[in-house]
Short mmCIF file of C-alpha atoms in Angstrom, two decimals:
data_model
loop_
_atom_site.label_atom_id
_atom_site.label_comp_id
_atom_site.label_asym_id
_atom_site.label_seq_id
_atom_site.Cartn_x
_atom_site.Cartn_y
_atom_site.Cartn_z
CA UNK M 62 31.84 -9.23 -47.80
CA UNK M 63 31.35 -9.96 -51.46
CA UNK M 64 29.77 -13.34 -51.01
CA UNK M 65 27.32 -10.88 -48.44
CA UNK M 66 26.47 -8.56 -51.24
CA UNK M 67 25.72 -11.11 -54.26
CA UNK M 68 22.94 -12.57 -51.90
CA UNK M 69 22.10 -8.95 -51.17
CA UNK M 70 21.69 -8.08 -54.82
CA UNK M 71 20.46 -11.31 -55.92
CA UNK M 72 17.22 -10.78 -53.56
CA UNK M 73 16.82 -7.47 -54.34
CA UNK M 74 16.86 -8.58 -58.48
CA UNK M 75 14.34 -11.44 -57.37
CA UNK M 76 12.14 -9.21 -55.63
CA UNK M 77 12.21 -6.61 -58.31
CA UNK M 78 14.13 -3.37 -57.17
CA UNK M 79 16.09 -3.82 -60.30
CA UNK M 80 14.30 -1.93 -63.29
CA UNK M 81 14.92 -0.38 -66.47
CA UNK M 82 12.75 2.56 -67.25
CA UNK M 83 12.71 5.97 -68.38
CA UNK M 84 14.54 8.59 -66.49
CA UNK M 85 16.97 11.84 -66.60
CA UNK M 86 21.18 11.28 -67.78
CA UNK M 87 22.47 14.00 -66.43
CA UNK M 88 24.40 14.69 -69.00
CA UNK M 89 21.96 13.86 -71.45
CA UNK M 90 17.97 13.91 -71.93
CA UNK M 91 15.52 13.42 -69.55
CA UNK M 92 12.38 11.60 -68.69
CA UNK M 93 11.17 10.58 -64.90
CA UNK M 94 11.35 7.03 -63.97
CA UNK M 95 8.03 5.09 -62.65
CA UNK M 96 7.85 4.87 -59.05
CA UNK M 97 9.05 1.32 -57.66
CA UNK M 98 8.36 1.07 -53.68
CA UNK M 99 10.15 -2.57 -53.65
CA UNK M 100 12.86 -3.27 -51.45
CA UNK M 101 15.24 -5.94 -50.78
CA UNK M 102 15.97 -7.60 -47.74
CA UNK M 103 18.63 -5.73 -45.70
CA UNK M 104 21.27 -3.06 -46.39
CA UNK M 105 24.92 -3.05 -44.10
CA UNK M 106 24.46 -0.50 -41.44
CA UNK M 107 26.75 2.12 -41.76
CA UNK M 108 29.56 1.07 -42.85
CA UNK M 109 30.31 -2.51 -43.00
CA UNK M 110 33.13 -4.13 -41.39
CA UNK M 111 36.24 -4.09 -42.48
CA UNK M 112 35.76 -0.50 -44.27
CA UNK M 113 37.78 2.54 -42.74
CA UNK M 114 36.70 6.30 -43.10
CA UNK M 115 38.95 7.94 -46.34
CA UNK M 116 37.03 10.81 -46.88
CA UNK M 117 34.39 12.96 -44.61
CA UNK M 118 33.07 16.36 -44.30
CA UNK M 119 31.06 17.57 -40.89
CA UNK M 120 31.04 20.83 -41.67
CA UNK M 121 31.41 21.95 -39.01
CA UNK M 122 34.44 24.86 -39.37
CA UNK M 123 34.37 27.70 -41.80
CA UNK M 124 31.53 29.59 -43.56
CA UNK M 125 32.50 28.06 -46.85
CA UNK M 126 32.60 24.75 -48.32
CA UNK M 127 36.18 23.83 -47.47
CA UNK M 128 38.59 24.22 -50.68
CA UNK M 129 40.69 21.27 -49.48
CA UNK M 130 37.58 19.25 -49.91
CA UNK M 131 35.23 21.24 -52.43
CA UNK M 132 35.54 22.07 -56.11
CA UNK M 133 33.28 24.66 -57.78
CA UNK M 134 32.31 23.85 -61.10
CA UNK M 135 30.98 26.55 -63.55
CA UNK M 136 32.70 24.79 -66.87
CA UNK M 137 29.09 25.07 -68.76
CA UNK M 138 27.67 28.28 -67.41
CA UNK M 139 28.65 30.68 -70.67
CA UNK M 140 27.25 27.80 -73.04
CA UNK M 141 24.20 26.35 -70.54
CA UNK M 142 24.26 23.42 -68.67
CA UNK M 143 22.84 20.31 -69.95
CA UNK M 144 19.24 19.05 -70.12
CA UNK M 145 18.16 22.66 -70.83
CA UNK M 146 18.81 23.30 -67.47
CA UNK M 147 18.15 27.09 -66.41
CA UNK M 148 20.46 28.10 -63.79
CA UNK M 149 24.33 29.51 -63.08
CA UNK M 150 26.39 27.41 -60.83
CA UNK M 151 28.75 29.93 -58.84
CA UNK M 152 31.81 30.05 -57.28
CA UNK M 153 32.17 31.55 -53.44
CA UNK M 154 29.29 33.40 -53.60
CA UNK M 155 27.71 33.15 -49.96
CA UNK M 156 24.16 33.30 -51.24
CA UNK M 157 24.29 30.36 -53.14
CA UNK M 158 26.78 27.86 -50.49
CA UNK M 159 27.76 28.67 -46.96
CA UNK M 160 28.49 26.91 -43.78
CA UNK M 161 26.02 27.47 -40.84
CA UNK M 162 25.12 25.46 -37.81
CA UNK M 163 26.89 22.52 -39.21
CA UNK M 164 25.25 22.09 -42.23
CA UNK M 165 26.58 22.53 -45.85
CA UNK M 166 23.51 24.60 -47.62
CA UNK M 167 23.60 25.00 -51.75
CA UNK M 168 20.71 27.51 -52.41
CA UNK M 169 18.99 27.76 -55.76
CA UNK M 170 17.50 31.45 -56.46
CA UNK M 171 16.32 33.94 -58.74
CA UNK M 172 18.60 36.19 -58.94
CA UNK M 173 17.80 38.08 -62.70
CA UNK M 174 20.35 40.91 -63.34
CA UNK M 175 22.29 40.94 -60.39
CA UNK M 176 24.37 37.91 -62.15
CA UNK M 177 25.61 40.20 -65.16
CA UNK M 178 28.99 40.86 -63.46
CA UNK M 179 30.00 36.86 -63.16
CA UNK M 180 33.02 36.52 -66.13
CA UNK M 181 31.29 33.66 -67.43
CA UNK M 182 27.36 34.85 -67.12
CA UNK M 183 25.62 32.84 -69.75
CA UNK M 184 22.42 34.98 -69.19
CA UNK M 185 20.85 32.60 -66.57
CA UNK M 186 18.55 34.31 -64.35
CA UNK M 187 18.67 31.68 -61.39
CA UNK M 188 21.36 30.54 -59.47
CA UNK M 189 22.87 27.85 -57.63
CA UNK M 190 26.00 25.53 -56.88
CA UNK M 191 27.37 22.07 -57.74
CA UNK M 192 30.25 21.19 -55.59
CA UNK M 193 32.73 18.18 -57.20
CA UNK M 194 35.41 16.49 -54.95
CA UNK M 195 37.52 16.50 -58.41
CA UNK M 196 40.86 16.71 -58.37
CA UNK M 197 40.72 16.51 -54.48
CA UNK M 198 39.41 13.13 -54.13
CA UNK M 199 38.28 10.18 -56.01
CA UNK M 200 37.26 6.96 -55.01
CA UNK M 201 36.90 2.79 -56.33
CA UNK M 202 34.48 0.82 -54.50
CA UNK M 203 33.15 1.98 -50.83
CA UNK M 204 30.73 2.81 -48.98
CA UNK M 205 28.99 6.40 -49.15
CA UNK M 206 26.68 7.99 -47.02
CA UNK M 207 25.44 11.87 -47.63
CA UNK M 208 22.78 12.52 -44.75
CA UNK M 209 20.89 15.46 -46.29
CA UNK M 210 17.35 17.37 -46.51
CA UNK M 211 15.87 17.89 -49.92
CA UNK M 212 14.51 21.60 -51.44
CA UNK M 213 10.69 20.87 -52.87
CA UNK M 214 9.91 24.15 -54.51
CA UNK M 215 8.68 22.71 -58.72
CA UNK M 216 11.56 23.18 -60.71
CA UNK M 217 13.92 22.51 -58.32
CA UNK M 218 16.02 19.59 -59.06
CA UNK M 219 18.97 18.52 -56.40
CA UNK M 220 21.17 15.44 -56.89
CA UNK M 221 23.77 13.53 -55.18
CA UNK M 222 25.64 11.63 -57.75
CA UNK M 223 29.14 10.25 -59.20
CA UNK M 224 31.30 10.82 -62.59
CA UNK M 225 34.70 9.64 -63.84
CA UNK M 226 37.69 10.72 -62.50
CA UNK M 227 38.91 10.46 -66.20
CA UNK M 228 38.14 14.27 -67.75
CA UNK M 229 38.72 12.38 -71.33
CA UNK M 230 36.23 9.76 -71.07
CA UNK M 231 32.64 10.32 -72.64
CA UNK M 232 29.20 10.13 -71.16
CA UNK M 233 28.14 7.87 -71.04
CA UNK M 234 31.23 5.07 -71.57
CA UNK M 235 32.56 5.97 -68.16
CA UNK M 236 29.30 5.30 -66.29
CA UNK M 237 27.30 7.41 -64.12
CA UNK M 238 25.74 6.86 -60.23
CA UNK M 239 23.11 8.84 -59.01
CA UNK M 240 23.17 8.01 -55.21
CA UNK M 241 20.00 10.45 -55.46
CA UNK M 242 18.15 12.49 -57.26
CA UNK M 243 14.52 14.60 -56.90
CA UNK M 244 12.35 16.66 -58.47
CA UNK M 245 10.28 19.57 -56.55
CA UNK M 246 7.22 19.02 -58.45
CA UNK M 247 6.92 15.53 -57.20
CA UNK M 248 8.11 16.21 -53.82
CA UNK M 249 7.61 12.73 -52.12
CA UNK M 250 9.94 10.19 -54.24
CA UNK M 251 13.52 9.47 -54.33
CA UNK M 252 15.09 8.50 -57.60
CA UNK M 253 18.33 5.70 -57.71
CA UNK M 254 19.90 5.51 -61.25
CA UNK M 255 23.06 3.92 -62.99
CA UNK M 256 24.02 5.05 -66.59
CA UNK M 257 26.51 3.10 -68.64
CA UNK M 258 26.99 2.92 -72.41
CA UNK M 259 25.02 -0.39 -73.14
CA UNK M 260 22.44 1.18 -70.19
CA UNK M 261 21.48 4.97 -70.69
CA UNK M 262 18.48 7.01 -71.45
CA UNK M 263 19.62 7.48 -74.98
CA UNK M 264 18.39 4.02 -75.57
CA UNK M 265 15.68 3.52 -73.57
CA UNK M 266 17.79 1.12 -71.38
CA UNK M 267 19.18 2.55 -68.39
CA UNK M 268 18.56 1.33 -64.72
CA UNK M 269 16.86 3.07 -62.18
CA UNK M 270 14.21 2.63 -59.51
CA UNK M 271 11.90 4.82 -57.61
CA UNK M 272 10.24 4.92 -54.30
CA UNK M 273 8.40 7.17 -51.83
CA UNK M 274 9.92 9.12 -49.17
CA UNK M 275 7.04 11.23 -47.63
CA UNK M 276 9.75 13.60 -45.58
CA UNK M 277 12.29 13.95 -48.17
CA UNK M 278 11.95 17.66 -47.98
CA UNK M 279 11.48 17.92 -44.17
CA UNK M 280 13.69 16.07 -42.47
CA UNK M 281 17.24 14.80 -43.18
CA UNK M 282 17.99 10.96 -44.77
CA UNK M 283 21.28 8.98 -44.96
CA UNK M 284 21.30 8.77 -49.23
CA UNK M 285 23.49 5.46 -49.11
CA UNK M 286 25.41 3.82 -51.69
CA UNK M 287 27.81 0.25 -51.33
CA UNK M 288 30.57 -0.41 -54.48
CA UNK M 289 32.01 -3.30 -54.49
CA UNK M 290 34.07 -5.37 -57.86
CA UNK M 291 30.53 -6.55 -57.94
CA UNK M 292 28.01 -4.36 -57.61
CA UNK M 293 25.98 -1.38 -56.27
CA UNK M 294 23.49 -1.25 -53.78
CA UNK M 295 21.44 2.23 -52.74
CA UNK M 296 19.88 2.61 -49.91
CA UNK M 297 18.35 5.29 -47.71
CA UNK M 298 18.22 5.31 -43.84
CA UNK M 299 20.00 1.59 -44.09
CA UNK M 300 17.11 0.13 -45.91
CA UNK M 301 17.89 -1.43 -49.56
CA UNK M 302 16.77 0.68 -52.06
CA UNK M 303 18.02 -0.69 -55.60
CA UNK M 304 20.72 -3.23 -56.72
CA UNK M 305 23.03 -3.40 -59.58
CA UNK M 306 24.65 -6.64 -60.33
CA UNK M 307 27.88 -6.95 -62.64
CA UNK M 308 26.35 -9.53 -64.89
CA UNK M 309 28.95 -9.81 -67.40
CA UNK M 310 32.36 -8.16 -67.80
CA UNK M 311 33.32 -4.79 -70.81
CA UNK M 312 33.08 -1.56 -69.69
CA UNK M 313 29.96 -1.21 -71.85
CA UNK M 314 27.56 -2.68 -69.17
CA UNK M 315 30.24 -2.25 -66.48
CA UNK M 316 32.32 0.52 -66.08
CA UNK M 317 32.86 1.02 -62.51
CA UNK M 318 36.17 -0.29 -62.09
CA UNK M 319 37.37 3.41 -62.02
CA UNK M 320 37.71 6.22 -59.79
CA UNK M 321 35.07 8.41 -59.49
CA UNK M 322 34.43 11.88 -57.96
CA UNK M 323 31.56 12.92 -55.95
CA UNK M 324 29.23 16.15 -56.90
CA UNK M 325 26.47 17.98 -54.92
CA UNK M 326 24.42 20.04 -56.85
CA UNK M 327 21.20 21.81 -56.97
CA UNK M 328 19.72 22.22 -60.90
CA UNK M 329 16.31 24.73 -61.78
CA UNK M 330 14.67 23.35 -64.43
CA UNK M 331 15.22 21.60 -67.23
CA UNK M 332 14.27 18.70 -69.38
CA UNK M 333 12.93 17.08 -65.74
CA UNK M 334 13.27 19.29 -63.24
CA UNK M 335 11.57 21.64 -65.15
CA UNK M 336 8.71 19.63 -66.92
CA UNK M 337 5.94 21.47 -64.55
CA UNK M 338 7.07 24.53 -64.83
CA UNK M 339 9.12 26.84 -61.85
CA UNK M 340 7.80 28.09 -58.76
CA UNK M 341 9.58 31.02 -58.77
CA UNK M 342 7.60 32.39 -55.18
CA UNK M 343 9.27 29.10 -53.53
CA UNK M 344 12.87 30.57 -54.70
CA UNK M 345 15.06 30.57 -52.42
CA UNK M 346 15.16 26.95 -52.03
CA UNK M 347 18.11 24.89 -50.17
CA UNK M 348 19.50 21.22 -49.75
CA UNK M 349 21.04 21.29 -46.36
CA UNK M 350 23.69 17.95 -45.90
CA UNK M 351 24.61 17.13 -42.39
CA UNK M 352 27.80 14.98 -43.33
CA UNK M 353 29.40 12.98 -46.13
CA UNK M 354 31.39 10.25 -45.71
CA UNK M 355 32.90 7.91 -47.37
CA UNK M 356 34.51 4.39 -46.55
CA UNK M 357 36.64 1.90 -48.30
CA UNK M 358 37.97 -1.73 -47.68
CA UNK M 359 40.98 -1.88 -45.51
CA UNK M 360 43.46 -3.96 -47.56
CA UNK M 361 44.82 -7.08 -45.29
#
């Protein structure tokens, strides 16, 4: 399986899908990445062999995100998030995530006053959720697959991404993988990024790639991501997207020898999101995910 995904990512380097440009660290500044519509030769379907299901969600019990599963996180709402993002995440508030017809939806809105009674209101006048699999589950190495449809109102900004299970290690020395992130202003593209301390926005050097996806906000995609001791691959729909080789070993350029914890989230504006302004007569918007699933190596 390795051996399978060094010639994997060694086409996809040769044929260009690796890049270092300018994009958003979500936990830092923020500046889009060029668009990139180069792909490498072939992605595992599904999961590949050898990998068992650890994790999944259907959703299809409950009106809620499931608690055994799901983690609200609202840690920054009384000081703002990050990247000058604009909205409140909440916690079991219906409006903002629910269960229905099988499908997990986090709304964004504009919701002004009525947010005053929230304990931890930081004056935000739009709302939304990010979800974390924290302290419920955290993975090393798999494969991941979130099938989801994307919100496109301008100043939206939904991502499907990965952290450090570690709550003391510091962005970004722990790394970060964003499986997939979008901006509603330029509806049509689908971002891949990976943030580490020698390869983040803060110095110009992080790794990302970009490429077109024309029914992003339409229809629902299988956002795709394969860890292994030796590197990532993202793809979408089982097509190869972007690879990350482990070139060298220190945590610096490679951190992902960790566990790491999965978050959903839906962000209104900010440093990206927010560079064209908000469409506040789009509000409510939605990302609706089908599934998540993720797979790991079966240990012989």
């Amino acid at each position: 399986m390795f051996d399978m995904l060094l010639v994997l990512i060694a086409a996809a380097a040769q044929a260009g899908a690796v890049t270092a440009s300018g994009k958003q660290a979500s936990e830092a500044s923020a500046a889009p990445p060029p668009t990139d519509t180069t792909a490498p030769v072939s992605m595992p379907h599904r999961a590949p062999p050898g990998y068992d299901l650890v994790f999944a969600d259907e959703f299809n019990a409950g009106n809620k995100p499931d608690p055994s599963k799901w983690n609200y996180d609202r840690h920054r709402n009384a000081q703002g998030w990050f990247n000058n993002e604009l909205q409140y995440y909440a916690a079991n508030r219906s409006e903002n995530a629910r269960v229905e017809n099988g499908r997990l939806i986090i709304e964004a809105r504009h919701d002004g006053a009525n947010l005053e009674s929230e304990s931890d209101y930081g004056g935000q006048e739009y709302s939304s959720v990010r979800l974390l699999t924290q302290g419920k589950a955290a993975w090393t190495y798999g494969f991941y697959e979130i099938r989801a449809k994307l919100p496109c109102g301008r100043g939206t900004w939904p991502a499907i991404w990965m952290l450090p299970e570690d709550p003391d290690v510091v962005w970004p020395d722990g790394g970060e993988i964003d499986i997939m992130e979008h901006v509603g202003y330029d509806p049509m593209v689908i971002h891949h990024s990976v943030h580490t301390k020698a390869f983040n926005f803060g110095r110009g050097t992080q790794k990302t790639t970009s490429h077109n996806l024309d029914t992003a906000c339409t229809q629902f995609h299988r956002y795709q991501l394969l860890w292994t001791p030796d590197g990532l691959i993202f793809g979408v729909d089982d097509a190869p997207k972007f690879a990350f080789r482990k070139l060298r070993s220190g945590k610096s350029r490679w951190p992902f020898d960790e566990p790491m914890y999965l978050i959903l989230n839906v962000a209104i504006g900010g440093d990206w999101g927010g560079r064209k302004g908000i469409d506040e007569s789009a509000l409510p918007q939605r990302m609706e995910i089908d599934h998540v699933r993720v797979y790991q190596l079966v240990e012989e």
